[in-house]
Short mmCIF file of C-alpha atoms and ligand atoms in Angstrom, two decimals:
data_model
loop_
_atom_site.label_atom_id
_atom_site.label_comp_id
_atom_site.label_asym_id
_atom_site.label_seq_id
_atom_site.Cartn_x
_atom_site.Cartn_y
_atom_site.Cartn_z
CA MET A 1 58.74 -36.17 -64.63
CA SER A 2 59.30 -35.44 -68.14
CA GLU A 3 62.74 -34.29 -69.37
CA LEU A 4 61.21 -31.28 -71.10
CA ILE A 5 59.69 -30.11 -67.80
CA ARG A 6 62.85 -30.89 -65.83
CA ASN A 7 65.05 -28.99 -68.43
CA GLU A 8 62.63 -26.01 -68.48
CA LEU A 9 62.65 -25.84 -64.58
CA ALA A 10 66.43 -26.20 -64.52
CA LYS A 11 66.95 -23.49 -67.24
CA ARG A 12 64.70 -21.13 -65.45
CA LEU A 13 66.24 -21.78 -62.01
CA ARG A 14 69.73 -21.16 -63.60
CA GLU A 15 68.55 -17.84 -64.84
CA GLN A 16 66.51 -16.63 -61.98
CA GLY A 17 67.85 -18.61 -59.02
CA LYS A 18 64.35 -19.24 -57.67
CA LEU A 19 60.82 -19.35 -59.14
CA THR A 20 57.63 -17.90 -57.76
CA PHE A 21 55.09 -20.71 -57.18
CA ALA A 22 53.06 -19.13 -59.97
CA GLU A 23 55.89 -19.72 -62.42
CA PHE A 24 56.45 -23.19 -61.27
CA MET A 25 52.70 -23.93 -61.55
CA SER A 26 52.55 -22.45 -65.06
CA ILE A 27 55.27 -24.72 -66.20
CA ALA A 28 53.93 -27.80 -64.51
CA LEU A 29 50.38 -27.13 -65.99
CA TYR A 30 50.90 -25.30 -69.03
CA HIS A 31 54.25 -26.25 -70.63
CA PRO A 32 53.28 -26.10 -74.33
CA THR A 33 53.83 -29.98 -74.81
CA ALA A 34 54.79 -31.55 -71.45
CA GLY A 35 52.52 -29.52 -68.90
CA TYR A 36 49.84 -31.42 -67.20
CA TYR A 37 47.03 -30.06 -69.43
CA ASN A 38 49.07 -30.04 -72.55
CA ARG A 39 50.39 -33.77 -72.69
CA GLN A 40 49.09 -36.27 -74.99
CA ALA A 41 48.31 -38.49 -71.99
CA MET A 42 45.94 -36.01 -70.38
CA THR A 43 44.25 -38.03 -67.65
CA ILE A 44 41.05 -36.10 -66.65
CA GLY A 45 37.79 -37.89 -66.24
CA PRO A 46 36.70 -41.10 -64.62
CA GLY A 47 39.81 -43.14 -64.15
CA GLY A 48 42.01 -40.02 -64.38
CA ASP A 49 43.59 -37.72 -61.80
CA PHE A 50 40.31 -35.88 -61.20
CA TYR A 51 36.98 -35.53 -62.86
CA THR A 52 34.64 -32.37 -63.07
CA SER A 53 30.90 -31.82 -62.89
CA PRO A 54 30.19 -32.09 -66.60
CA MET A 55 31.61 -35.61 -66.68
CA VAL A 56 29.45 -36.92 -63.78
CA HIS A 57 26.26 -36.35 -65.69
CA PRO A 58 24.87 -34.48 -68.70
CA ILE A 59 22.24 -32.84 -66.45
CA PHE A 60 25.13 -30.39 -65.45
CA GLY A 61 25.43 -29.16 -69.01
CA ALA A 62 21.77 -29.14 -69.41
CA CYS A 63 21.30 -26.90 -66.32
CA VAL A 64 23.93 -24.56 -67.62
CA ALA A 65 22.26 -24.34 -70.98
CA ARG A 66 18.89 -23.63 -69.21
CA GLN A 67 20.52 -20.75 -67.24
CA VAL A 68 22.06 -19.14 -70.38
CA TRP A 69 18.87 -19.67 -72.35
CA GLN A 70 17.11 -17.74 -69.65
CA MET A 71 19.60 -14.98 -69.95
CA TRP A 72 19.08 -14.92 -73.66
CA ASN A 73 15.48 -14.29 -72.96
CA LEU A 74 16.23 -11.57 -70.39
CA LEU A 75 18.35 -9.93 -72.98
CA GLY A 76 15.43 -9.86 -75.55
CA LYS A 77 16.41 -13.05 -77.63
CA PRO A 78 19.23 -11.39 -79.49
CA ASP A 79 20.38 -13.09 -82.72
CA PRO A 80 23.39 -13.69 -82.99
CA PHE A 81 23.96 -14.53 -79.33
CA PHE A 82 27.51 -14.83 -78.20
CA VAL A 83 28.24 -17.60 -75.85
CA LEU A 84 31.87 -18.29 -74.84
CA GLU A 85 33.17 -21.06 -72.68
CA MET A 86 36.69 -20.63 -71.46
CA GLY A 87 38.78 -23.67 -70.58
CA ALA A 88 36.54 -26.36 -72.02
CA GLY A 89 38.58 -29.51 -70.93
CA VAL A 90 37.55 -32.38 -73.02
CA GLY A 91 34.54 -30.67 -74.40
CA THR A 92 31.73 -32.36 -72.41
CA LEU A 93 30.04 -29.36 -71.17
CA ALA A 94 30.06 -27.84 -74.64
CA VAL A 95 28.24 -30.60 -76.34
CA ASP A 96 25.77 -31.26 -73.49
CA PHE A 97 25.01 -27.50 -73.63
CA LEU A 98 24.42 -27.57 -77.38
CA GLN A 99 22.29 -30.65 -77.17
CA MET A 100 19.98 -28.92 -74.55
CA ALA A 101 19.98 -25.68 -76.58
CA GLU A 102 18.47 -27.62 -79.59
CA ARG A 103 15.22 -27.83 -77.56
CA ASP A 104 14.55 -24.22 -78.60
CA ALA A 105 15.32 -23.98 -82.33
CA ALA A 106 15.41 -20.09 -82.24
CA PHE A 107 17.79 -20.19 -79.36
CA PHE A 108 19.94 -22.84 -80.93
CA ALA A 109 20.04 -20.85 -84.26
CA ALA A 110 21.10 -17.73 -82.34
CA VAL A 111 23.79 -19.16 -80.38
CA ARG A 112 27.40 -18.59 -81.55
CA TYR A 113 29.37 -20.96 -79.35
CA GLN A 114 32.97 -20.09 -78.80
CA ILE A 115 35.62 -21.89 -76.91
CA VAL A 116 38.81 -20.38 -75.64
CA GLU A 117 41.22 -23.25 -74.81
CA GLN A 118 44.90 -22.69 -74.14
CA GLY A 119 46.08 -26.12 -75.19
CA ALA A 120 46.32 -27.86 -78.56
CA VAL A 121 45.71 -31.47 -77.27
CA LEU A 122 42.65 -30.41 -75.36
CA SER A 123 41.13 -28.38 -78.13
CA GLU A 124 41.61 -31.40 -80.46
CA ARG A 125 39.69 -33.53 -77.89
CA GLN A 126 37.07 -30.81 -77.67
CA ARG A 127 36.82 -31.03 -81.71
CA ALA A 128 36.62 -34.81 -81.51
CA ALA A 129 33.70 -34.46 -78.99
CA ALA A 130 31.98 -31.95 -80.94
CA ALA A 131 32.41 -34.02 -84.22
CA GLU A 132 30.91 -37.04 -82.59
CA ARG A 133 27.77 -35.31 -81.49
CA GLY A 134 27.44 -33.38 -84.85
CA TYR A 135 28.42 -29.85 -83.48
CA LEU A 136 31.81 -29.27 -85.13
CA GLY A 137 30.37 -26.59 -87.42
CA LYS A 138 28.69 -24.96 -84.29
CA ILE A 139 31.73 -24.13 -82.38
CA LYS A 140 34.64 -21.72 -83.02
CA TRP A 141 37.91 -21.96 -81.21
CA TYR A 142 40.45 -19.48 -79.91
CA GLN A 143 43.57 -19.95 -77.88
CA THR A 144 43.43 -16.73 -75.83
CA LEU A 145 40.76 -14.21 -74.91
CA ASP A 146 42.82 -11.64 -76.84
CA GLU A 147 41.88 -13.14 -80.11
CA VAL A 148 38.21 -12.87 -79.45
CA PRO A 149 36.44 -9.80 -81.02
CA GLY A 150 34.81 -7.56 -78.33
CA LYS A 151 31.52 -5.60 -77.97
CA GLN A 152 29.66 -8.73 -77.67
CA VAL A 153 26.14 -9.44 -76.52
CA GLY A 154 25.93 -12.77 -74.70
CA VAL A 155 27.10 -14.93 -72.05
CA ILE A 156 30.77 -15.98 -70.95
CA PHE A 157 30.95 -18.91 -68.56
CA SER A 158 33.52 -21.30 -67.17
CA ASN A 159 33.61 -24.47 -64.95
CA GLU A 160 36.77 -24.93 -63.01
CA LEU A 161 38.86 -22.53 -65.05
CA PHE A 162 39.92 -20.08 -62.28
CA ASP A 163 41.09 -22.93 -59.77
CA ALA A 164 43.54 -23.97 -62.47
CA LEU A 165 45.19 -20.52 -62.87
CA PRO A 166 48.68 -20.10 -61.36
CA VAL A 167 48.89 -18.77 -57.84
CA HIS A 168 51.55 -17.08 -55.77
CA ARG A 169 52.03 -18.42 -52.11
CA LEU A 170 52.35 -15.74 -49.53
CA GLY A 171 52.71 -15.77 -45.72
CA LYS A 172 52.27 -13.25 -42.99
CA ARG A 173 55.24 -12.28 -40.75
CA GLU A 174 55.66 -9.71 -38.15
CA ALA A 175 57.22 -7.28 -40.61
CA GLY A 176 54.63 -7.93 -43.26
CA PHE A 177 53.93 -10.39 -46.02
CA VAL A 178 56.52 -12.63 -47.59
CA GLU A 179 56.48 -14.91 -50.56
CA TYR A 180 57.43 -18.58 -50.91
CA TYR A 181 59.58 -19.54 -53.87
CA ILE A 182 60.65 -22.78 -55.39
CA VAL A 183 64.39 -23.83 -55.48
CA GLU A 184 66.16 -27.09 -56.43
CA ASP A 185 68.91 -28.31 -54.14
CA GLY A 186 69.73 -31.73 -55.66
CA ALA A 187 67.35 -33.64 -53.54
CA GLY A 188 64.38 -32.25 -55.33
CA TYR A 189 62.25 -29.01 -55.40
CA ARG A 190 61.68 -27.25 -52.18
CA GLU A 191 60.25 -24.01 -50.87
CA VAL A 192 62.21 -20.89 -49.60
CA GLU A 193 60.94 -17.72 -48.16
CA GLY A 194 61.82 -14.23 -49.77
CA ALA A 195 60.39 -10.75 -50.30
CA LEU A 196 57.30 -10.38 -52.40
CA SER A 197 58.10 -10.65 -56.08
CA ASP A 198 55.68 -7.69 -56.82
CA PRO A 199 54.31 -5.57 -54.06
CA ALA A 200 51.01 -5.38 -56.12
CA LEU A 201 50.15 -8.84 -54.95
CA LEU A 202 48.98 -7.42 -51.77
CA GLU A 203 46.21 -5.53 -53.62
CA LEU A 204 44.71 -8.93 -54.38
CA ILE A 205 44.04 -9.51 -50.62
CA ASP A 206 41.05 -7.73 -49.23
CA ALA A 207 41.65 -5.62 -45.96
CA THR A 208 39.69 -8.04 -43.74
CA THR A 209 41.83 -11.04 -44.75
CA GLN A 210 44.99 -8.97 -44.15
CA GLU A 211 43.88 -8.01 -40.74
CA LEU A 212 42.54 -11.46 -39.73
CA LEU A 213 45.50 -13.59 -41.01
CA GLN A 214 47.70 -14.32 -38.05
CA VAL A 215 51.58 -14.11 -38.01
CA GLY A 216 52.88 -17.40 -39.48
CA GLU A 217 49.64 -18.19 -41.49
CA ARG A 218 49.68 -18.39 -45.28
CA LEU A 219 47.50 -17.88 -48.28
CA GLU A 220 47.54 -17.98 -52.12
CA VAL A 221 46.79 -15.07 -54.41
CA CYS A 222 45.89 -15.34 -58.07
CA PRO A 223 46.80 -12.34 -60.13
CA ALA A 224 45.74 -14.18 -63.31
CA ALA A 225 42.07 -14.57 -62.15
CA GLY A 226 41.80 -10.81 -61.70
CA ALA A 227 43.14 -10.34 -65.23
CA VAL A 228 41.00 -12.85 -66.82
CA ILE A 229 37.61 -11.75 -65.21
CA GLU A 230 38.45 -8.21 -66.24
CA GLN A 231 39.19 -9.23 -69.81
CA MET A 232 35.91 -11.20 -69.92
CA GLY A 233 34.03 -8.13 -68.83
CA SER A 234 35.64 -6.00 -71.47
CA LEU A 235 34.62 -8.31 -74.22
CA LEU A 236 31.07 -7.99 -73.30
CA GLU A 237 28.92 -4.83 -74.37
CA THR A 238 25.82 -6.33 -72.69
CA GLY A 239 25.44 -9.71 -70.99
CA PHE A 240 26.39 -12.00 -68.11
CA VAL A 241 29.51 -13.85 -66.88
CA LEU A 242 28.82 -17.05 -65.12
CA THR A 243 31.63 -18.62 -63.06
CA ILE A 244 31.31 -22.13 -61.52
CA ASP A 245 34.27 -23.20 -59.40
CA TYR A 246 35.32 -24.13 -55.81
CA GLY A 247 36.30 -21.57 -53.51
CA ASN A 248 34.51 -18.91 -51.66
CA LEU A 249 34.18 -15.16 -50.77
CA ALA A 250 36.91 -13.53 -48.84
CA PRO A 251 37.85 -13.72 -46.09
CA ASP A 252 36.50 -17.25 -45.65
CA VAL A 253 38.35 -18.64 -48.79
CA TYR A 254 41.64 -17.71 -47.19
CA LEU A 255 40.89 -18.38 -43.67
CA ARG A 256 39.97 -22.02 -44.46
CA HIS A 257 43.46 -22.75 -45.64
CA ARG A 258 45.57 -20.66 -43.44
CA LYS A 259 47.92 -23.40 -42.67
CA GLY A 260 49.17 -23.37 -46.24
CA THR A 261 46.97 -26.10 -47.66
CA GLY A 262 45.41 -23.76 -50.38
CA VAL A 263 47.35 -25.42 -53.24
CA ARG A 264 46.25 -29.07 -53.86
CA ALA A 265 47.82 -31.63 -56.14
CA PHE A 266 45.83 -34.48 -57.42
CA TRP A 267 47.24 -37.71 -58.80
CA LYS A 268 45.10 -40.62 -59.64
CA GLN A 269 42.21 -38.87 -57.37
CA LYS A 270 44.60 -38.85 -54.31
CA LEU A 271 45.96 -35.74 -52.71
CA VAL A 272 49.66 -35.63 -53.07
CA ASP A 273 52.70 -33.26 -52.67
CA PRO A 274 52.52 -30.38 -55.11
CA LEU A 275 56.29 -30.33 -55.72
CA GLU A 276 56.59 -33.93 -56.83
CA ARG A 277 55.70 -35.51 -60.28
CA VAL A 278 55.77 -32.18 -61.90
CA GLY A 279 53.67 -32.07 -64.98
CA GLU A 280 52.04 -35.40 -64.19
CA GLN A 281 49.71 -34.24 -61.43
CA ASP A 282 46.99 -31.61 -61.31
CA LEU A 283 47.69 -28.42 -59.27
CA THR A 284 44.60 -26.31 -58.06
CA ALA A 285 43.75 -23.68 -55.61
CA ASP A 286 40.49 -22.31 -54.26
CA VAL A 287 39.16 -19.32 -55.96
CA ASP A 288 38.66 -15.92 -54.27
CA PHE A 289 35.24 -15.02 -55.78
CA SER A 290 35.51 -11.60 -53.91
CA LEU A 291 38.47 -10.96 -56.34
CA LEU A 292 36.40 -11.79 -59.35
CA VAL A 293 33.69 -9.44 -58.14
CA ARG A 294 36.14 -6.49 -57.45
CA ARG A 295 38.08 -6.86 -60.53
CA GLY A 296 35.10 -7.42 -62.82
CA GLU A 297 33.84 -4.10 -61.62
CA ARG A 298 36.69 -2.43 -63.36
CA ALA A 299 35.36 -3.73 -66.59
CA GLY A 300 31.77 -2.73 -65.95
CA LEU A 301 30.61 -6.13 -64.43
CA PHE A 302 28.40 -5.95 -61.39
CA GLU A 303 27.43 -8.73 -59.20
CA VAL A 304 23.96 -10.16 -59.63
CA GLY A 305 24.45 -13.03 -57.16
CA PHE A 306 26.46 -15.69 -55.55
CA THR A 307 25.33 -19.11 -54.77
CA ASP A 308 26.44 -22.75 -54.62
CA GLN A 309 26.03 -25.49 -57.23
CA MET A 310 23.10 -27.11 -55.34
CA HIS A 311 21.04 -24.02 -55.49
CA PHE A 312 22.20 -23.32 -59.09
CA LEU A 313 21.03 -26.75 -60.27
CA GLY A 314 18.03 -26.66 -58.12
CA GLY A 315 16.80 -23.41 -59.71
CA ASN A 316 17.51 -24.61 -63.21
CA GLY A 317 15.38 -27.77 -63.74
CA PHE A 318 17.52 -30.29 -61.93
CA LEU A 319 14.78 -31.50 -59.67
CA HIS A 320 12.24 -32.09 -62.65
CA LYS A 321 14.84 -34.47 -64.04
CA VAL A 322 15.30 -36.19 -60.79
CA ALA A 323 11.57 -36.60 -60.30
CA GLU A 324 11.39 -38.04 -63.81
CA LEU A 325 14.02 -40.66 -63.13
CA GLN A 326 12.56 -41.42 -59.72
CA ASN A 327 9.25 -42.30 -61.24
CA ARG A 328 10.92 -44.47 -63.94
CA SER A 329 12.79 -46.18 -61.21
CA ARG A 330 9.83 -46.68 -59.07
CA GLN A 331 7.46 -47.89 -61.71
CA GLN A 332 9.84 -50.27 -63.59
CA PHE A 333 12.29 -51.16 -60.77
CA ASP A 334 14.78 -49.81 -63.08
CA LEU A 335 18.19 -50.15 -61.59
CA MET A 336 19.88 -48.21 -64.38
CA ALA A 337 17.71 -45.35 -63.43
CA ASP A 338 18.64 -45.74 -59.78
CA GLU A 339 22.47 -45.55 -60.78
CA GLU A 340 21.74 -42.46 -62.89
CA LEU A 341 20.05 -40.93 -59.97
CA HIS A 342 22.94 -41.43 -57.71
CA LYS A 343 25.31 -39.75 -60.18
CA MET A 344 22.97 -36.78 -60.59
CA LEU A 345 22.59 -36.48 -56.87
CA SER A 346 26.20 -36.48 -56.30
CA LEU A 347 26.27 -33.07 -58.29
CA PHE A 348 23.62 -31.69 -56.05
CA MET A 349 23.97 -33.12 -52.52
CA PRO A 350 25.88 -30.69 -50.27
CA GLN A 351 28.16 -33.36 -48.81
CA SER A 352 29.24 -34.08 -52.34
CA LEU A 353 29.76 -31.49 -55.00
CA GLY A 354 26.77 -29.32 -54.22
CA GLU A 355 28.19 -27.09 -51.64
CA VAL A 356 31.93 -26.83 -52.35
CA PHE A 357 31.26 -25.49 -55.82
CA LYS A 358 30.22 -21.99 -56.07
CA VAL A 359 28.44 -20.03 -58.77
CA LEU A 360 28.97 -16.30 -59.28
CA ILE A 361 26.79 -14.33 -61.78
CA GLN A 362 27.89 -10.98 -62.90
CA ALA A 363 26.29 -8.83 -65.54
CA LYS A 364 27.21 -5.73 -67.64
CA GLY A 365 25.10 -3.22 -69.61
CA MET A 366 21.77 -3.87 -67.83
CA GLU A 367 19.76 -2.40 -65.12
CA PRO A 368 20.11 -4.51 -61.96
CA ALA A 369 16.28 -4.26 -61.35
CA ALA A 370 15.62 -5.85 -64.73
CA ILE A 371 17.50 -9.03 -63.68
CA GLU A 372 16.55 -9.39 -59.93
CA GLY A 373 14.59 -12.41 -59.10
CA LYS A 374 14.60 -13.52 -62.78
CA LEU A 375 17.52 -15.89 -62.84
CA GLY A 376 16.83 -19.59 -61.97
CA ALA A 377 20.31 -19.99 -60.34
CA LEU A 378 19.27 -17.45 -57.70
CA THR A 379 15.70 -18.60 -57.20
CA PHE A 380 16.59 -20.20 -53.92
CA THR A 381 18.95 -18.18 -51.71
CA LEU A 382 21.91 -19.50 -49.68
CA ASP A 383 21.61 -19.69 -45.93
CA GLU A 384 23.62 -17.08 -44.32
C1 LIG B 401 40.34 -27.91 -64.56
S1 LIG B 401 40.10 -27.91 -66.44
C2 LIG B 401 38.26 -27.65 -66.58
C3 LIG B 401 37.86 -28.36 -67.81
C4 LIG B 401 36.28 -28.13 -67.94
N1 LIG B 401 35.93 -26.76 -67.84
C5 LIG B 401 35.49 -29.15 -67.09
O1 LIG B 401 34.81 -28.60 -66.26
O2 LIG B 401 35.70 -30.33 -67.29
C6 LIG B 401 40.75 -26.30 -66.60
C7 LIG B 401 40.59 -25.98 -68.27
O3 LIG B 401 41.06 -24.66 -68.39
C8 LIG B 401 42.00 -24.50 -69.33
N2 LIG B 401 42.71 -23.37 -69.23
C9 LIG B 401 43.65 -22.95 -68.19
N3 LIG B 401 44.04 -21.70 -68.30
C10 LIG B 401 43.52 -21.15 -69.45
C11 LIG B 401 43.66 -20.13 -70.28
N4 LIG B 401 44.46 -19.12 -69.70
N5 LIG B 401 43.14 -19.87 -71.35
C12 LIG B 401 42.24 -20.97 -71.84
N6 LIG B 401 42.17 -22.06 -71.22
C13 LIG B 401 42.76 -22.29 -70.11
C14 LIG B 401 42.63 -25.79 -69.29
O4 LIG B 401 43.55 -26.21 -70.60
C15 LIG B 401 41.39 -26.88 -69.10
O5 LIG B 401 40.88 -27.10 -70.24
#
């Protein structure tokens, strides 16, 4: 663990005695220079601690672009067209999106691509990726959503943003909910139980989950997720919010991890103890999509549909590309095409990433009937 992180945690623990898990996670991931996402030695991607769908194959970015292009059409081809990606990692999705967008000159000309990225190291990497593909002038960067001008017509999207936001860890006891805090006792960081740091945390848990959770069981709640989706909604006058992440609707998202396994730490693609190697390993938690729906409503967003990555890709041209590659592979005994096909299919197959990743589409400023049945992502419905 870096000295900077150790010192920051020690200082905060001296001042406060204990930290909520959300405070601990904020320092571990977002300390300005030593946090996991802000270190020079960020190890995201193949060979790193974890990889994300855009890094598996450019078809992912192409399908996102295809979906956004369709939204642009539905909105009457506005120019300028605001496209905001929040939490862009190393910039792969942005450049793949723009490359696909170039297929329609009018769409590409209308797109005003914005990235909101909290970290300087990552936004530098994004700039480098954009420069390499000739898109530097096409993207505008912000550090927070607060800096972005409002009243926009367009689309805001994210991939694996919400799962990286800090969560509080709670548990159910006979007398009600308790919170788990982090303390340091010389042997390392450990958890202690205490009263809720803020009674409003309970408002993040839907009534069914509160009822179904048994005494002794646990869950994680993410106030930051509610705040972010609300802010996204407020930036839009008319348009869509597209969220891709792992998680589920409540109560399923909570009941799956009721033994307290909802926060996961990844180090070199292995699951490890979240309280070790602070700042050197990724921390992540499943997203409660029901919370995004509820809190989005406060900012005028309504739910258009909820699906998974397999259906999202399937409805956005993925299968054409697969068929193309299959033909190539068959006709030319092309082993490279075979390998590429396997990568693509790992995004799609339910046992791989196709089912764990979910997709939520919300809209604002439109008649629901004008959208119904018109989005590729929702062409194929989810089995109940
Ligand atoms: C798990 S990574 C996903 C990266 C990328 N979307 C991908 O799919 O490869 C999370 C990203 O969200 C960014 N992030 C987290 N919290 C943020 C915030 N509050 N504002 C802006 N970016 C944030 C991180 O810095 C990082 O770029």
